[in-house]
Tab-separated table of C-alpha atoms and ligand atoms in Angstrom:
chain	number	residue	atom	x	y	z
A	1046	MET	CA	6.204	19.380	-23.019
A	1047	LYS	CA	6.834	16.055	-24.724
A	1048	ARG	CA	3.458	14.301	-24.835
A	1049	TYR	CA	3.248	10.859	-23.334
A	1050	SER	CA	1.673	8.323	-25.718
A	1051	ALA	CA	2.009	4.703	-26.796
A	1052	LEU	CA	4.146	5.923	-29.744
A	1053	SER	CA	6.502	7.981	-27.554
A	1054	LEU	CA	6.842	4.935	-25.260
A	1055	ILE	CA	7.879	2.751	-28.181
A	1056	GLU	CA	10.167	5.494	-29.553
A	1057	GLN	CA	11.891	5.896	-26.150
A	1058	GLY	CA	12.087	2.153	-25.695
A	1059	LEU	CA	14.063	1.904	-28.957
A	1060	ARG	CA	16.468	4.599	-27.597
A	1061	GLY	CA	16.991	2.845	-24.311
A	1062	GLN	CA	14.736	5.289	-22.413
A	1063	LYS	CA	17.434	7.947	-22.719
A	1064	GLY	CA	15.506	10.727	-24.349
A	1065	TRP	CA	12.812	11.623	-21.781
A	1066	PRO	CA	12.977	15.258	-20.794
A	1067	PRO	CA	12.538	16.157	-17.108
A	1068	ALA	CA	8.800	16.348	-16.289
A	1069	TRP	CA	9.190	19.941	-14.993
A	1070	ARG	CA	12.038	22.459	-14.950
A	1071	ALA	CA	13.935	23.199	-11.729
A	1072	ALA	CA	13.317	26.934	-11.646
A	1073	THR	CA	15.174	29.595	-9.704
A	1074	PRO	CA	12.935	32.468	-8.534
A	1075	LYS	CA	12.542	35.639	-10.635
A	1076	PRO	CA	12.245	38.982	-8.742
A	1077	ARG	CA	8.562	39.259	-9.578
A	1078	TYR	CA	5.514	37.172	-10.558
A	1079	ASP	CA	1.858	38.029	-11.156
A	1080	VAL	CA	0.861	35.267	-8.680
A	1081	VAL	CA	2.975	33.416	-6.047
A	1082	ILE	CA	1.466	30.281	-4.688
A	1083	ILE	CA	2.925	29.030	-1.455
A	1084	GLY	CA	2.773	25.224	-1.062
A	1085	GLY	CA	3.660	22.604	-3.703
A	1086	GLY	CA	1.043	20.059	-2.719
A	1087	GLY	CA	-1.819	18.939	-4.916
A	1088	HIS	CA	-3.946	21.979	-4.195
A	1089	GLY	CA	-1.181	24.520	-4.816
A	1090	LEU	CA	-0.106	22.872	-8.044
A	1091	ALA	CA	-3.653	22.472	-9.258
A	1092	THR	CA	-4.290	26.143	-8.540
A	1093	ALA	CA	-1.283	27.074	-10.686
A	1094	TYR	CA	-2.390	24.722	-13.439
A	1095	TYR	CA	-5.983	26.104	-13.625
A	1096	LEU	CA	-4.720	29.709	-13.425
A	1097	ALA	CA	-2.604	29.085	-16.561
A	1098	LYS	CA	-5.069	26.786	-18.330
A	1099	ASN	CA	-8.472	28.382	-17.594
A	1100	HIS	CA	-7.459	32.030	-17.067
A	1101	ARG	CA	-4.245	32.424	-19.108
A	1102	VAL	CA	-2.411	33.664	-16.012
A	1103	THR	CA	0.993	32.093	-16.604
A	1104	ASN	CA	3.463	34.340	-14.755
A	1105	VAL	CA	3.053	32.206	-11.692
A	1106	ALA	CA	5.490	30.652	-9.246
A	1107	VAL	CA	4.777	27.753	-6.912
A	1108	LEU	CA	7.060	27.873	-3.831
A	1109	GLU	CA	7.618	24.570	-2.010
A	1110	ARG	CA	9.792	24.488	1.118
A	1111	GLY	CA	10.699	20.825	0.551
A	1112	TRP	CA	9.874	18.714	-2.498
A	1113	ILE	CA	6.537	18.853	-4.281
A	1114	GLY	CA	4.078	16.339	-2.839
A	1115	GLY	CA	6.243	15.936	0.299
A	1116	GLY	CA	3.294	17.111	2.451
A	1117	ASN	CA	-0.088	15.455	2.840
A	1118	SER	CA	-0.547	15.065	-0.931
A	1119	GLY	CA	2.134	12.373	-0.850
A	1120	ARG	CA	1.145	10.950	2.494
A	1121	ASN	CA	-2.538	10.142	2.161
A	1122	THR	CA	-4.505	6.961	1.621
A	1123	THR	CA	-5.734	8.210	-1.802
A	1124	ILE	CA	-9.496	7.696	-1.331
A	1125	ILE	CA	-11.718	9.742	-3.690
A	1126	ARG	CA	-15.421	9.976	-3.046
A	1127	SER	CA	-18.212	12.603	-2.929
A	1128	ASN	CA	-20.601	11.252	-0.271
A	1129	TYR	CA	-21.300	14.266	1.918
A	1130	TYR	CA	-24.514	15.644	3.420
A	1131	TYR	CA	-24.928	19.337	2.627
A	1132	PRO	CA	-25.631	20.547	-0.972
A	1133	GLN	CA	-22.650	22.892	-0.770
A	1134	SER	CA	-20.223	20.037	-0.018
A	1135	ILE	CA	-21.849	17.691	-2.536
A	1136	ALA	CA	-21.428	20.334	-5.250
A	1137	LEU	CA	-17.803	20.826	-4.271
A	1138	PHE	CA	-16.834	17.101	-4.069
A	1139	GLU	CA	-18.856	16.230	-7.206
A	1140	LEU	CA	-16.893	18.915	-9.073
A	1141	ALA	CA	-13.747	17.284	-7.855
A	1142	LEU	CA	-14.849	13.783	-8.768
A	1143	THR	CA	-15.967	14.870	-12.234
A	1144	LEU	CA	-12.580	16.566	-12.852
A	1145	TYR	CA	-10.789	13.415	-11.571
A	1146	GLU	CA	-12.732	11.294	-14.030
A	1147	ARG	CA	-11.015	13.008	-16.947
A	1148	LEU	CA	-7.804	14.116	-15.230
A	1149	SER	CA	-5.440	11.623	-16.862
A	1150	LEU	CA	-6.512	12.701	-20.290
A	1151	ASP	CA	-6.514	16.405	-19.299
A	1152	LEU	CA	-2.987	16.300	-17.856
A	1153	ASN	CA	-1.635	13.684	-20.336
A	1154	PHE	CA	-0.415	11.813	-17.220
A	1155	ASN	CA	-1.787	8.501	-15.937
A	1156	ILE	CA	-2.986	9.235	-12.433
A	1157	MET	CA	-4.131	5.606	-12.083
A	1158	PHE	CA	-7.666	6.615	-11.081
A	1159	SER	CA	-9.472	3.413	-10.172
A	1160	GLN	CA	-13.166	3.710	-9.639
A	1161	ARG	CA	-13.441	0.546	-7.694
A	1162	GLY	CA	-16.220	1.805	-5.459
A	1163	LEU	CA	-16.586	2.606	-1.741
A	1164	VAL	CA	-18.500	0.468	0.658
A	1165	VAL	CA	-19.425	2.053	3.994
A	1166	ALA	CA	-20.686	-0.282	6.702
A	1167	GLY	CA	-22.943	0.805	9.556
A	1168	ASN	CA	-22.462	-0.944	12.882
A	1169	SER	CA	-25.578	0.108	14.865
A	1170	ARG	CA	-29.141	1.269	14.499
A	1171	HIS	CA	-27.853	4.837	14.852
A	1172	ASP	CA	-25.327	4.332	12.051
A	1173	MET	CA	-28.188	3.049	9.884
A	1174	GLU	CA	-30.181	6.216	10.633
A	1175	THR	CA	-27.125	8.279	9.565
A	1176	ILE	CA	-26.819	6.221	6.429
A	1177	ALA	CA	-30.518	6.613	5.552
A	1178	LYS	CA	-30.186	10.379	6.003
A	1179	LEU	CA	-26.972	10.536	3.950
A	1180	ILE	CA	-28.422	8.420	1.112
A	1181	GLY	CA	-31.528	10.636	0.934
A	1182	ALA	CA	-29.451	13.828	0.759
A	1183	MET	CA	-27.046	12.370	-1.877
A	1184	GLN	CA	-29.794	10.886	-4.098
A	1185	LEU	CA	-31.668	14.209	-4.044
A	1186	LEU	CA	-28.614	15.830	-5.451
A	1187	GLY	CA	-27.852	13.184	-8.008
A	1188	VAL	CA	-24.860	11.493	-6.402
A	1189	ASP	CA	-24.623	7.800	-7.283
A	1190	VAL	CA	-25.204	5.917	-4.031
A	1191	GLU	CA	-27.119	2.788	-3.129
A	1192	GLU	CA	-28.127	1.237	0.186
A	1193	LEU	CA	-26.761	-2.234	1.006
A	1194	SER	CA	-28.155	-4.934	3.190
A	1195	VAL	CA	-25.888	-6.934	5.509
A	1196	GLU	CA	-25.808	-9.644	2.867
A	1197	GLU	CA	-24.790	-7.199	0.158
A	1198	VAL	CA	-21.998	-5.786	2.382
A	1199	ARG	CA	-20.816	-9.295	2.992
A	1200	LYS	CA	-20.774	-10.043	-0.717
A	1201	ALA	CA	-18.970	-6.799	-1.601
A	1202	VAL	CA	-16.379	-7.198	1.204
A	1203	PRO	CA	-16.051	-10.908	1.959
A	1204	ALA	CA	-13.073	-10.389	4.330
A	1205	LEU	CA	-15.143	-8.157	6.658
A	1206	ASP	CA	-16.533	-9.961	9.636
A	1207	CYS	CA	-20.304	-9.620	9.247
A	1208	SER	CA	-21.202	-12.426	11.606
A	1209	PRO	CA	-23.746	-11.610	14.438
A	1210	ASN	CA	-21.039	-12.139	17.018
A	1211	ALA	CA	-18.531	-9.762	15.360
A	1212	ARG	CA	-16.827	-7.212	17.572
A	1213	TYR	CA	-18.444	-4.541	15.387
A	1214	PRO	CA	-21.591	-6.227	13.985
A	1215	VAL	CA	-22.580	-5.026	10.545
A	1216	TRP	CA	-26.152	-3.704	10.222
A	1217	GLY	CA	-26.002	-2.739	6.527
A	1218	GLY	CA	-24.329	0.023	4.618
A	1219	PHE	CA	-24.091	1.954	1.351
A	1220	ARG	CA	-22.012	1.951	-1.721
A	1221	GLN	CA	-20.786	4.732	-4.069
A	1222	ARG	CA	-19.623	3.035	-7.258
A	1223	ARG	CA	-17.855	6.055	-8.771
A	1224	ALA	CA	-15.620	6.415	-5.717
A	1225	GLY	CA	-12.137	4.873	-5.646
A	1226	THR	CA	-8.445	5.622	-5.433
A	1227	ALA	CA	-5.796	7.305	-7.484
A	1228	ARG	CA	-1.985	7.335	-7.259
A	1229	HIS	CA	-1.252	10.418	-5.101
A	1230	ASP	CA	2.212	11.068	-6.451
A	1231	ALA	CA	0.934	10.920	-9.956
A	1232	VAL	CA	-1.703	13.549	-9.230
A	1233	VAL	CA	0.986	15.886	-7.890
A	1234	TRP	CA	3.481	15.137	-10.710
A	1235	GLY	CA	0.784	15.334	-13.366
A	1236	TYR	CA	-0.335	18.822	-12.223
A	1237	ALA	CA	3.334	19.919	-11.892
A	1238	ARG	CA	4.243	18.774	-15.353
A	1239	ALA	CA	1.175	20.250	-16.995
A	1240	ALA	CA	1.484	23.570	-15.097
A	1241	ASP	CA	5.193	23.793	-16.005
A	1242	ALA	CA	4.356	23.209	-19.665
A	1243	LEU	CA	2.042	26.219	-19.552
A	1244	GLY	CA	4.800	28.448	-18.187
A	1245	VAL	CA	4.352	28.068	-14.377
A	1246	GLU	CA	7.701	27.964	-12.453
A	1247	ILE	CA	8.027	25.366	-9.682
A	1248	ILE	CA	10.587	26.329	-7.068
A	1249	GLU	CA	11.367	23.550	-4.612
A	1250	ASN	CA	13.438	23.998	-1.412
A	1251	CYS	CA	12.093	27.545	-1.098
A	1252	GLU	CA	10.310	28.416	2.143
A	1253	ALA	CA	7.929	31.426	2.473
A	1254	THR	CA	8.784	33.139	5.728
A	1255	GLY	CA	6.804	36.381	5.659
A	1256	PHE	CA	4.870	38.963	3.662
A	1257	GLU	CA	5.409	42.547	2.611
A	1258	ARG	CA	2.388	44.816	2.265
A	1259	SER	CA	1.926	48.086	0.376
A	1260	PRO	CA	0.788	51.269	2.246
A	1261	THR	CA	-2.826	50.363	1.376
A	1262	GLY	CA	-2.320	47.015	3.191
A	1263	ALA	CA	-2.440	44.899	0.062
A	1264	ILE	CA	0.112	42.109	-0.547
A	1265	LYS	CA	3.272	43.329	-2.280
A	1266	ALA	CA	5.831	40.558	-1.893
A	1267	VAL	CA	6.534	37.282	-0.286
A	1268	GLU	CA	9.682	36.946	1.807
A	1269	THR	CA	11.376	33.589	1.261
A	1270	SER	CA	14.518	31.570	2.096
A	1271	HIS	CA	15.617	32.678	-1.421
A	1272	GLY	CA	14.956	36.358	-0.802
A	1273	ARG	CA	12.087	38.708	-1.614
A	1274	ILE	CA	9.739	37.822	-4.437
A	1275	ALA	CA	7.388	40.638	-5.498
A	1276	CYS	CA	3.864	39.748	-6.665
A	1277	ASP	CA	0.395	41.193	-7.424
A	1278	LYS	CA	-1.306	38.324	-5.654
A	1279	ALA	CA	-0.280	35.431	-3.489
A	1280	ALA	CA	-1.980	32.337	-2.113
A	1281	ILE	CA	-1.323	30.278	1.022
A	1282	VAL	CA	-1.919	26.603	0.239
A	1283	VAL	CA	0.015	24.837	2.913
A	1284	ALA	CA	-2.490	22.544	4.712
A	1285	GLY	CA	-1.237	21.817	8.231
A	1286	HIS	CA	0.948	24.899	8.271
A	1287	SER	CA	-1.807	27.357	7.318
A	1288	SER	CA	-2.013	28.913	10.807
A	1289	VAL	CA	1.742	29.437	10.817
A	1290	LEU	CA	1.710	31.525	7.604
A	1291	ALA	CA	-1.540	33.263	8.562
A	1292	ALA	CA	0.251	34.367	11.771
A	1293	ALA	CA	3.194	35.593	9.677
A	1294	ALA	CA	0.723	37.584	7.654
A	1295	GLY	CA	-0.874	39.008	10.732
A	1296	PHE	CA	-4.282	37.232	11.063
A	1297	ARG	CA	-5.699	34.194	12.879
A	1298	LEU	CA	-7.431	31.200	11.350
A	1299	PRO	CA	-9.992	28.810	12.922
A	1300	VAL	CA	-7.682	25.898	12.005
A	1301	THR	CA	-6.089	23.341	14.341
A	1302	SER	CA	-3.276	21.086	13.164
A	1303	TYR	CA	-3.197	17.408	14.100
A	1304	ALA	CA	-1.154	14.358	12.970
A	1305	LEU	CA	-3.102	11.801	10.929
A	1306	GLN	CA	-1.466	8.422	10.539
A	1307	ALA	CA	-1.623	5.873	7.743
A	1308	PHE	CA	-0.372	2.336	7.376
A	1309	VAL	CA	0.489	-0.122	4.603
A	1310	SER	CA	0.970	-3.875	5.001
A	1311	GLU	CA	3.253	-6.219	3.113
A	1312	PRO	CA	1.822	-7.094	-0.336
A	1313	VAL	CA	-0.692	-9.927	-0.446
A	1314	LYS	CA	-2.748	-11.511	-3.283
A	1315	PRO	CA	-5.925	-9.655	-4.311
A	1316	VAL	CA	-8.301	-9.807	-1.340
A	1317	LEU	CA	-10.272	-6.527	-1.386
A	1318	ASP	CA	-11.500	-4.857	-4.594
A	1319	VAL	CA	-13.381	-1.925	-3.018
A	1320	VAL	CA	-12.503	0.771	-0.507
A	1321	CYS	CA	-14.172	-0.272	2.812
A	1322	TRP	CA	-14.918	2.039	5.737
A	1323	THR	CA	-16.900	1.303	8.892
A	1324	LEU	CA	-18.746	4.034	10.713
A	1325	ALA	CA	-18.366	2.720	14.295
A	1326	THR	CA	-14.606	2.875	14.139
A	1327	GLY	CA	-13.697	5.255	11.367
A	1328	VAL	CA	-11.191	2.664	10.120
A	1329	TYR	CA	-10.908	2.326	6.373
A	1330	VAL	CA	-8.891	0.044	4.083
A	1331	SER	CA	-8.210	-0.567	0.425
A	1332	GLN	CA	-5.689	-2.715	-1.422
A	1333	SER	CA	-3.076	-1.011	-3.547
A	1334	ASP	CA	-2.061	-2.134	-7.022
A	1335	LYS	CA	1.071	-3.567	-5.429
A	1336	GLY	CA	-1.016	-5.639	-3.108
A	1337	GLY	CA	-0.440	-3.758	0.166
A	1338	LEU	CA	-3.437	-3.022	2.423
A	1339	VAL	CA	-3.484	0.718	2.803
A	1340	PHE	CA	-5.422	1.754	5.897
A	1341	GLY	CA	-5.970	4.425	8.488
A	1342	GLY	CA	-8.355	5.703	11.132
A	1343	GLY	CA	-8.810	8.687	13.413
A	1344	LEU	CA	-6.579	11.650	14.254
A	1345	ASP	CA	-3.979	11.725	16.953
A	1346	LEU	CA	-5.763	13.275	19.882
A	1347	TYR	CA	-3.722	16.484	20.507
A	1348	PRO	CA	-2.517	19.273	18.160
A	1349	SER	CA	0.948	18.648	16.806
A	1350	TYR	CA	3.330	19.460	13.974
A	1351	ALA	CA	5.285	16.190	14.366
A	1352	GLN	CA	4.853	14.084	11.260
A	1353	ARG	CA	5.252	10.779	13.124
A	1354	GLY	CA	2.034	10.017	14.915
A	1355	ASN	CA	1.730	8.449	18.348
A	1356	LEU	CA	1.672	4.815	19.356
A	1357	PRO	CA	-1.772	4.525	21.070
A	1358	ILE	CA	-3.560	5.604	17.856
A	1359	ALA	CA	-1.408	3.239	15.820
A	1360	GLN	CA	-2.237	0.353	18.140
A	1361	SER	CA	-5.916	1.218	18.140
A	1362	VAL	CA	-6.184	1.443	14.318
A	1363	VAL	CA	-4.177	-1.688	13.623
A	1364	GLY	CA	-6.050	-3.600	16.386
A	1365	THR	CA	-9.428	-2.442	15.116
A	1366	LEU	CA	-8.572	-3.498	11.518
A	1367	ALA	CA	-7.617	-6.969	12.731
A	1368	GLU	CA	-10.816	-7.210	14.761
A	1369	GLN	CA	-13.002	-6.228	11.758
A	1370	PHE	CA	-11.010	-8.316	9.191
A	1371	PRO	CA	-9.836	-11.386	11.166
A	1372	SER	CA	-7.987	-12.803	8.161
A	1373	PHE	CA	-5.780	-9.627	8.028
A	1374	GLY	CA	-4.585	-10.257	11.619
A	1375	ARG	CA	-1.475	-12.137	10.617
A	1376	ILE	CA	-0.373	-9.888	7.795
A	1377	ARG	CA	2.779	-7.938	8.632
A	1378	LEU	CA	2.835	-4.214	8.735
A	1379	LEU	CA	5.312	-2.681	6.268
A	1380	ARG	CA	5.197	1.031	7.023
A	1381	GLN	CA	3.458	3.683	9.148
A	1382	TRP	CA	3.652	7.471	8.710
A	1383	ALA	CA	1.719	10.640	9.447
A	1384	GLY	CA	0.889	13.983	7.879
A	1385	ILE	CA	-0.210	17.233	9.516
A	1386	VAL	CA	-3.811	17.943	8.647
A	1387	ASP	CA	-5.628	21.283	8.892
A	1388	VAL	CA	-8.901	20.773	10.834
A	1389	VAL	CA	-11.683	23.435	10.858
A	1390	HIS	CA	-14.549	23.359	13.422
A	1391	ASP	CA	-17.230	22.561	10.802
A	1392	SER	CA	-14.969	20.096	8.970
A	1393	SER	CA	-15.310	22.054	5.739
A	1394	PRO	CA	-12.556	23.806	3.806
A	1395	ILE	CA	-11.736	27.487	3.433
A	1396	ILE	CA	-11.257	28.840	-0.116
A	1397	ASP	CA	-11.220	32.593	0.033
A	1398	GLU	CA	-9.383	35.920	-0.034
A	1399	THR	CA	-7.891	36.633	3.404
A	1400	PRO	CA	-8.289	39.872	5.335
A	1401	ILE	CA	-5.190	40.987	3.407
A	1402	PRO	CA	-6.161	42.246	-0.014
A	1403	GLY	CA	-4.517	40.130	-2.751
A	1404	LEU	CA	-3.663	37.304	-0.354
A	1405	TYR	CA	-5.772	34.205	-0.860
A	1406	MET	CA	-5.950	30.823	0.846
A	1407	ASN	CA	-7.071	27.326	0.428
A	1408	CYS	CA	-6.961	25.104	3.544
A	1409	GLY	CA	-9.061	23.315	6.121
A	1410	TRP	CA	-9.416	20.059	4.150
A	1411	GLY	CA	-8.524	18.110	7.293
A	1412	THR	CA	-8.412	14.393	6.583
A	1413	GLY	CA	-10.174	14.586	3.220
A	1414	GLY	CA	-8.546	16.977	0.823
A	1415	PHE	CA	-6.856	14.626	-1.615
A	1416	LYS	CA	-10.187	13.847	-3.230
A	1417	ALA	CA	-10.758	17.569	-3.584
A	1418	ILE	CA	-7.516	18.563	-5.243
A	1419	PRO	CA	-8.936	19.318	-8.701
A	1420	ALA	CA	-11.843	21.327	-7.236
A	1421	GLY	CA	-9.692	23.162	-4.705
A	1422	GLY	CA	-7.285	24.281	-7.430
A	1423	TYR	CA	-10.044	25.083	-9.934
A	1424	LEU	CA	-12.064	27.246	-7.469
A	1425	LEU	CA	-9.044	29.076	-5.992
A	1426	ALA	CA	-7.720	29.838	-9.463
A	1427	HIS	CA	-11.113	31.254	-10.406
A	1428	HIS	CA	-11.164	33.503	-7.332
A	1429	ILE	CA	-7.583	34.714	-7.853
A	1430	ALA	CA	-8.029	35.424	-11.576
A	1431	THR	CA	-11.527	37.022	-11.463
A	1432	GLY	CA	-11.480	38.582	-8.009
A	1433	ARG	CA	-14.797	36.818	-7.266
A	1434	SER	CA	-15.450	33.513	-5.714
A	1435	HIS	CA	-16.992	30.869	-7.953
A	1436	ASP	CA	-20.590	29.908	-7.029
A	1437	ILE	CA	-19.441	26.479	-5.817
A	1438	GLY	CA	-16.566	28.013	-3.762
A	1439	ALA	CA	-18.597	30.946	-2.274
A	1440	PRO	CA	-20.012	29.041	0.751
A	1441	PHE	CA	-16.509	28.096	1.838
A	1442	SER	CA	-15.616	31.628	2.816
A	1443	LEU	CA	-13.822	32.807	5.925
A	1444	ASN	CA	-16.871	34.956	6.611
A	1445	ARG	CA	-18.927	31.969	7.599
A	1446	PHE	CA	-17.114	31.900	10.981
A	1447	ARG	CA	-18.482	35.447	11.547
A	1448	THR	CA	-21.977	34.913	10.219
A	1449	GLY	CA	-22.387	31.421	11.642
A	1450	ALA	CA	-23.371	30.022	8.202
A	1451	LEU	CA	-21.258	26.964	8.863
A	1452	ILE	CA	-21.349	23.917	6.630
A	1453	ASP	CA	-21.227	21.423	9.496
A	1454	GLU	CA	-20.224	18.152	7.840
A	1455	ALA	CA	-18.953	16.952	11.207
A	1456	ALA	CA	-22.600	16.783	12.264
A	1457	GLY	CA	-24.088	16.232	8.861
A	1458	ALA	CA	-21.992	13.347	7.419
A	1459	GLY	CA	-20.722	12.091	10.730
A	1460	ILE	CA	-17.099	12.666	9.699
A	1461	ALA	CA	-15.015	13.461	12.762
A	1462	HIS	CA	-12.604	15.847	11.013
B	9	FAD	C1	-2.354	9.959	6.569
B	9	FAD	C2	-3.295	10.749	5.756
B	9	FAD	C3	-4.271	10.109	5.036
B	9	FAD	C4	-5.179	10.840	4.269
B	9	FAD	N1	-6.055	10.153	3.451
B	9	FAD	C5	-6.811	10.877	2.629
B	9	FAD	C6	-7.726	10.177	1.762
B	9	FAD	O1	-7.770	8.921	1.680
B	9	FAD	N2	-8.525	10.889	0.946
B	9	FAD	C7	-8.486	12.255	0.963
B	9	FAD	O2	-9.305	12.855	0.180
B	9	FAD	N3	-7.632	12.963	1.715
B	9	FAD	C8	-6.804	12.266	2.587
B	9	FAD	N4	-5.959	12.940	3.388
B	9	FAD	C9	-5.888	14.405	3.362
B	9	FAD	C10	-5.146	14.947	2.162
B	9	FAD	O3	-3.938	14.288	2.035
B	9	FAD	C11	-4.949	16.478	2.292
B	9	FAD	O4	-6.152	17.117	2.629
B	9	FAD	C12	-4.418	17.015	0.997
B	9	FAD	O5	-3.320	16.319	0.500
B	9	FAD	C13	-3.994	18.503	1.200
B	9	FAD	O6	-3.339	18.897	0.059
B	9	FAD	P1	-2.577	20.297	0.122
B	9	FAD	O7	-2.018	20.531	-1.240
B	9	FAD	O8	-3.544	21.334	0.632
B	9	FAD	O9	-1.492	20.114	1.231
B	9	FAD	P2	-0.028	19.438	1.185
B	9	FAD	O10	0.024	18.317	0.213
B	9	FAD	O11	0.346	19.166	2.596
B	9	FAD	O12	0.853	20.557	0.567
B	9	FAD	C14	1.227	21.721	1.330
B	9	FAD	C15	2.676	21.977	0.994
B	9	FAD	O13	3.045	23.221	1.567
B	9	FAD	C16	4.391	23.138	1.906
B	9	FAD	N5	4.726	24.271	2.827
B	9	FAD	C17	4.312	24.367	4.156
B	9	FAD	N6	4.753	25.526	4.609
B	9	FAD	C18	5.456	26.154	3.624
B	9	FAD	C19	6.179	27.397	3.566
B	9	FAD	N7	6.258	28.227	4.589
B	9	FAD	N8	6.731	27.699	2.358
B	9	FAD	C20	6.660	26.889	1.257
B	9	FAD	N9	5.982	25.727	1.290
B	9	FAD	C21	5.395	25.349	2.490
B	9	FAD	C22	4.549	21.734	2.505
B	9	FAD	O14	5.837	21.328	2.495
B	9	FAD	C23	3.640	20.945	1.598
B	9	FAD	O15	4.314	20.277	0.577
B	9	FAD	C24	-5.045	12.238	4.213
B	9	FAD	C25	-4.039	12.914	4.931
B	9	FAD	C26	-3.165	12.188	5.664
B	9	FAD	C27	-2.075	12.851	6.430
């Protein structure tokens, strides 16, 4: 891998930018790998990277049925934060945030991580009770978070209507200063380039269609649109399509797939320098480096694999944003899109070996897995390489749906999905 640096930039500048090598090789599948990872999103690529970097497992293929980052990892609104309620979740998302904080250096790729802070506004007495409970839990576990008065919310987000007559009156809120955004494509490309440099092969346009098992029941090969690929271990890391591949492998998952929409406006001058989210509506917004307002809200209301999103939700999210931020009401919408997210009943992820020995999975991140990419990859790589789940990953087992030891962030943190 040719390292990116100020010097290499000048060197290439003098050569008319003609000498940059491709960031990763376009591999064709070998007949056999030690580990095959299905899904070239952030979590799949991060798993491959940490397998190679932390565990020296380098005979690894990442299979992606389209192009890497073409799933949710390239469709999200890029918010990174760690404000959850349960200690298990806080440990998980703090691990991710800590890894994000040094990821550009680690990958030698600028992921444009901007710790501009997150401001969450409460819109009722009940929201303020939730906020007090959340702040207590987070502060106990060392997460940086501070309570905000209405005046402090107004100061942090001047465009938000905090007047007493507002459609959604603001009662107060909280701020996490270490939260922020990163460039989603850069996270995907950075992991791909760094994994490739360590020997991982990234195979795009290659769809996994089934699994072959040994007489003992363990995984033996992955069937793909490019033919059979033998492996010792495999991992399903396909977000909204997890249930489809689980069915192909012969087991069921407690995962439902929904479309989640996002929106970006035409670029405007700097108007918002934090990520802002309001509890009453679930609508959130940040401003991208290009000036566009990037925003979203709740899920489409019925399960679907159509990556378009339906009009009633689009109308409701856009309308709510305009009600909360009256000055945004006349800004034109540039684009709208959707991704298929993998929602689990307790709104917590699954990082575990499946009922099929040697077949692992990482899914269930729902609407919030971009911020977890480094941790999801780190923990799954640990489990695959050592055969044991990492202490931070252990609570996120499939077994919790049998034992009832759910980590119910839907109830705890008030996140809907
Ligand atoms: C609109 C929207 C906004 C979001 N906003 C945020 C946010 O602000 N913050 C946050 O933390 N999270 C957010 N998320 C969630 C986040 O994007 C996801 O949780 C995360 O990207 C999941 O990463 P992944 O690698 O698991 O999945 P993906 O990036 O979806 O990757 C899975 C890959 O698997 C591939 N695949 C599927 N089936 C097969 C197959 N059979 N064979 C081979 N490949 C296959 C797909 O093509 C895809 O590329 C948002 C999601 C959406 C849709």
